[in-house]
């Protein structure tokens, strides 16, 4: 599967929103495609309001990408647990997604503007 993971710079500018708030905008989004799964967008932390995100104790392991850490979004309406994840030290060949967050689409909206 690792050889089926493809990274590319997603064209355009993206808005990241949740719970009625804009969390960031970025023109530096990376799209990760893995096999026949839906592509995932990774947004640089430098383009996000990281003050709204708290790292949680949740972690998972992907044999192809590495260990993922999770973040709860502290929204005005209340916390949104594990709304985002990140590969702090992804496996070789995927280093470009380090320092980026990906989001669960039912919790955070990432859309091209």
mmCIF file of C-alpha atoms in Angstrom:
data_model
loop_
_atom_site.group_PDB
_atom_site.id
_atom_site.type_symbol
_atom_site.label_atom_id
_atom_site.label_comp_id
_atom_site.label_asym_id
_atom_site.label_seq_id
_atom_site.Cartn_x
_atom_site.Cartn_y
_atom_site.Cartn_z
ATOM 1 C CA UNK A 1 0.000 0.000 0.000
ATOM 2 C CA UNK A 2 2.843 2.430 0.756
ATOM 3 C CA UNK A 3 3.695 2.648 -2.937
ATOM 4 C CA UNK A 4 0.054 3.531 -3.625
ATOM 5 C CA UNK A 5 0.203 6.683 -1.469
ATOM 6 C CA UNK A 6 0.530 9.807 -3.576
ATOM 7 C CA UNK A 7 1.046 13.387 -2.413
ATOM 8 C CA UNK A 8 0.385 16.469 -4.463
ATOM 9 C CA UNK A 9 -0.104 20.153 -3.816
ATOM 10 C CA UNK A 10 -3.840 20.788 -3.943
ATOM 11 C CA UNK A 11 -4.501 23.624 -6.407
ATOM 12 C CA UNK A 12 -6.338 26.701 -5.164
ATOM 13 C CA UNK A 13 -7.047 28.261 -1.806
ATOM 14 C CA UNK A 14 -8.962 26.497 0.967
ATOM 15 C CA UNK A 15 -11.075 27.699 3.870
ATOM 16 C CA UNK A 16 -11.195 25.628 7.055
ATOM 17 C CA UNK A 17 -14.347 26.094 9.169
ATOM 18 C CA UNK A 18 -16.165 24.471 12.067
ATOM 19 C CA UNK A 19 -18.919 25.414 14.502
ATOM 20 C CA UNK A 20 -19.497 28.746 12.736
ATOM 21 C CA UNK A 21 -15.860 29.870 12.943
ATOM 22 C CA UNK A 22 -13.165 30.210 10.303
ATOM 23 C CA UNK A 23 -10.130 28.323 11.589
ATOM 24 C CA UNK A 24 -7.839 29.262 8.737
ATOM 25 C CA UNK A 25 -7.223 29.676 5.034
ATOM 26 C CA UNK A 26 -4.433 28.102 3.050
ATOM 27 C CA UNK A 27 -2.988 27.914 -0.432
ATOM 28 C CA UNK A 28 -0.466 25.319 0.770
ATOM 29 C CA UNK A 29 -2.710 22.288 1.193
ATOM 30 C CA UNK A 30 -1.380 18.803 0.436
ATOM 31 C CA UNK A 31 -3.694 16.149 -0.963
ATOM 32 C CA UNK A 32 -2.889 12.589 0.076
ATOM 33 C CA UNK A 33 -4.365 9.805 -2.046
ATOM 34 C CA UNK A 34 -4.137 6.276 -0.705
ATOM 35 C CA UNK A 35 -5.269 3.466 -2.965
ATOM 36 C CA UNK A 36 -8.954 3.799 -3.802
ATOM 37 C CA UNK A 37 -9.841 5.706 -0.610
ATOM 38 C CA UNK A 38 -11.163 9.271 -0.702
ATOM 39 C CA UNK A 39 -8.234 11.749 -0.832
ATOM 40 C CA UNK A 40 -7.445 13.567 2.416
ATOM 41 C CA UNK A 41 -6.383 17.225 2.598
ATOM 42 C CA UNK A 42 -3.559 18.156 4.975
ATOM 43 C CA UNK A 43 -3.404 21.825 6.022
ATOM 44 C CA UNK A 44 -0.221 23.440 7.391
ATOM 45 C CA UNK A 45 -0.526 24.330 11.073
ATOM 46 C CA UNK A 46 0.982 27.716 10.266
ATOM 47 C CA UNK A 47 -2.201 28.517 8.313
ATOM 48 C CA UNK A 48 -4.551 27.501 11.164
ATOM 49 C CA UNK A 49 -5.647 29.142 14.402
ATOM 50 C CA UNK A 50 -3.896 26.475 16.489
ATOM 51 C CA UNK A 51 -5.056 28.155 19.723
ATOM 52 C CA UNK A 52 -8.393 26.392 19.104
ATOM 53 C CA UNK A 53 -6.787 22.928 18.988
ATOM 54 C CA UNK A 54 -5.688 20.862 21.978
ATOM 55 C CA UNK A 55 -3.643 17.712 21.528
ATOM 56 C CA UNK A 56 -5.411 14.686 23.018
ATOM 57 C CA UNK A 57 -4.193 11.349 24.339
ATOM 58 C CA UNK A 58 -5.693 9.596 21.310
ATOM 59 C CA UNK A 59 -3.248 7.991 18.911
ATOM 60 C CA UNK A 60 -3.425 5.443 16.133
ATOM 61 C CA UNK A 61 -0.881 3.626 14.011
ATOM 62 C CA UNK A 62 -0.988 3.265 10.247
ATOM 63 C CA UNK A 63 1.569 0.806 8.882
ATOM 64 C CA UNK A 64 1.911 2.984 5.760
ATOM 65 C CA UNK A 65 2.021 6.499 7.236
ATOM 66 C CA UNK A 66 3.146 6.071 10.857
ATOM 67 C CA UNK A 67 1.731 7.168 14.208
ATOM 68 C CA UNK A 68 -1.081 9.720 14.218
ATOM 69 C CA UNK A 69 -1.832 12.119 17.051
ATOM 70 C CA UNK A 70 -5.238 13.734 17.477
ATOM 71 C CA UNK A 71 -6.578 17.172 18.354
ATOM 72 C CA UNK A 72 -9.810 18.337 19.927
ATOM 73 C CA UNK A 73 -11.254 21.542 18.514
ATOM 74 C CA UNK A 74 -12.284 23.931 21.272
ATOM 75 C CA UNK A 75 -15.303 25.610 19.673
ATOM 76 C CA UNK A 76 -17.505 28.287 21.193
ATOM 77 C CA UNK A 77 -20.356 25.757 21.272
ATOM 78 C CA UNK A 78 -18.174 23.212 23.077
ATOM 79 C CA UNK A 79 -15.342 20.811 22.360
ATOM 80 C CA UNK A 80 -15.304 18.710 19.202
ATOM 81 C CA UNK A 81 -13.235 15.680 20.273
ATOM 82 C CA UNK A 82 -10.565 14.335 17.949
ATOM 83 C CA UNK A 83 -11.632 16.589 15.075
ATOM 84 C CA UNK A 84 -8.166 16.547 13.512
ATOM 85 C CA UNK A 85 -5.126 14.327 13.264
ATOM 86 C CA UNK A 86 -1.494 14.726 12.367
ATOM 87 C CA UNK A 87 1.483 12.545 11.548
ATOM 88 C CA UNK A 88 4.268 14.228 13.526
ATOM 89 C CA UNK A 89 6.977 12.005 12.042
ATOM 90 C CA UNK A 90 5.467 10.231 9.028
ATOM 91 C CA UNK A 91 7.234 7.389 7.268
ATOM 92 C CA UNK A 92 9.883 8.009 4.632
ATOM 93 C CA UNK A 93 8.512 9.597 1.484
ATOM 94 C CA UNK A 94 5.618 11.275 3.336
ATOM 95 C CA UNK A 95 7.629 13.872 5.259
ATOM 96 C CA UNK A 96 5.730 16.671 3.477
ATOM 97 C CA UNK A 97 2.634 16.069 5.664
ATOM 98 C CA UNK A 98 4.559 16.604 8.923
ATOM 99 C CA UNK A 99 3.403 19.870 10.516
ATOM 100 C CA UNK A 100 -0.032 19.548 8.900
ATOM 101 C CA UNK A 101 -3.490 18.671 10.207
ATOM 102 C CA UNK A 102 -6.168 16.617 8.475
ATOM 103 C CA UNK A 103 -9.816 16.790 9.520
ATOM 104 C CA UNK A 104 -12.830 14.528 9.830
ATOM 105 C CA UNK A 105 -15.328 15.894 7.265
ATOM 106 C CA UNK A 106 -18.277 15.440 9.636
ATOM 107 C CA UNK A 107 -16.527 17.718 12.175
ATOM 108 C CA UNK A 108 -14.610 20.303 10.129
ATOM 109 C CA UNK A 109 -15.258 21.682 6.644
ATOM 110 C CA UNK A 110 -12.304 22.145 4.299
ATOM 111 C CA UNK A 111 -13.388 23.593 0.972
ATOM 112 C CA UNK A 112 -11.873 25.426 -1.926
ATOM 113 C CA UNK A 113 -12.736 29.126 -2.055
#
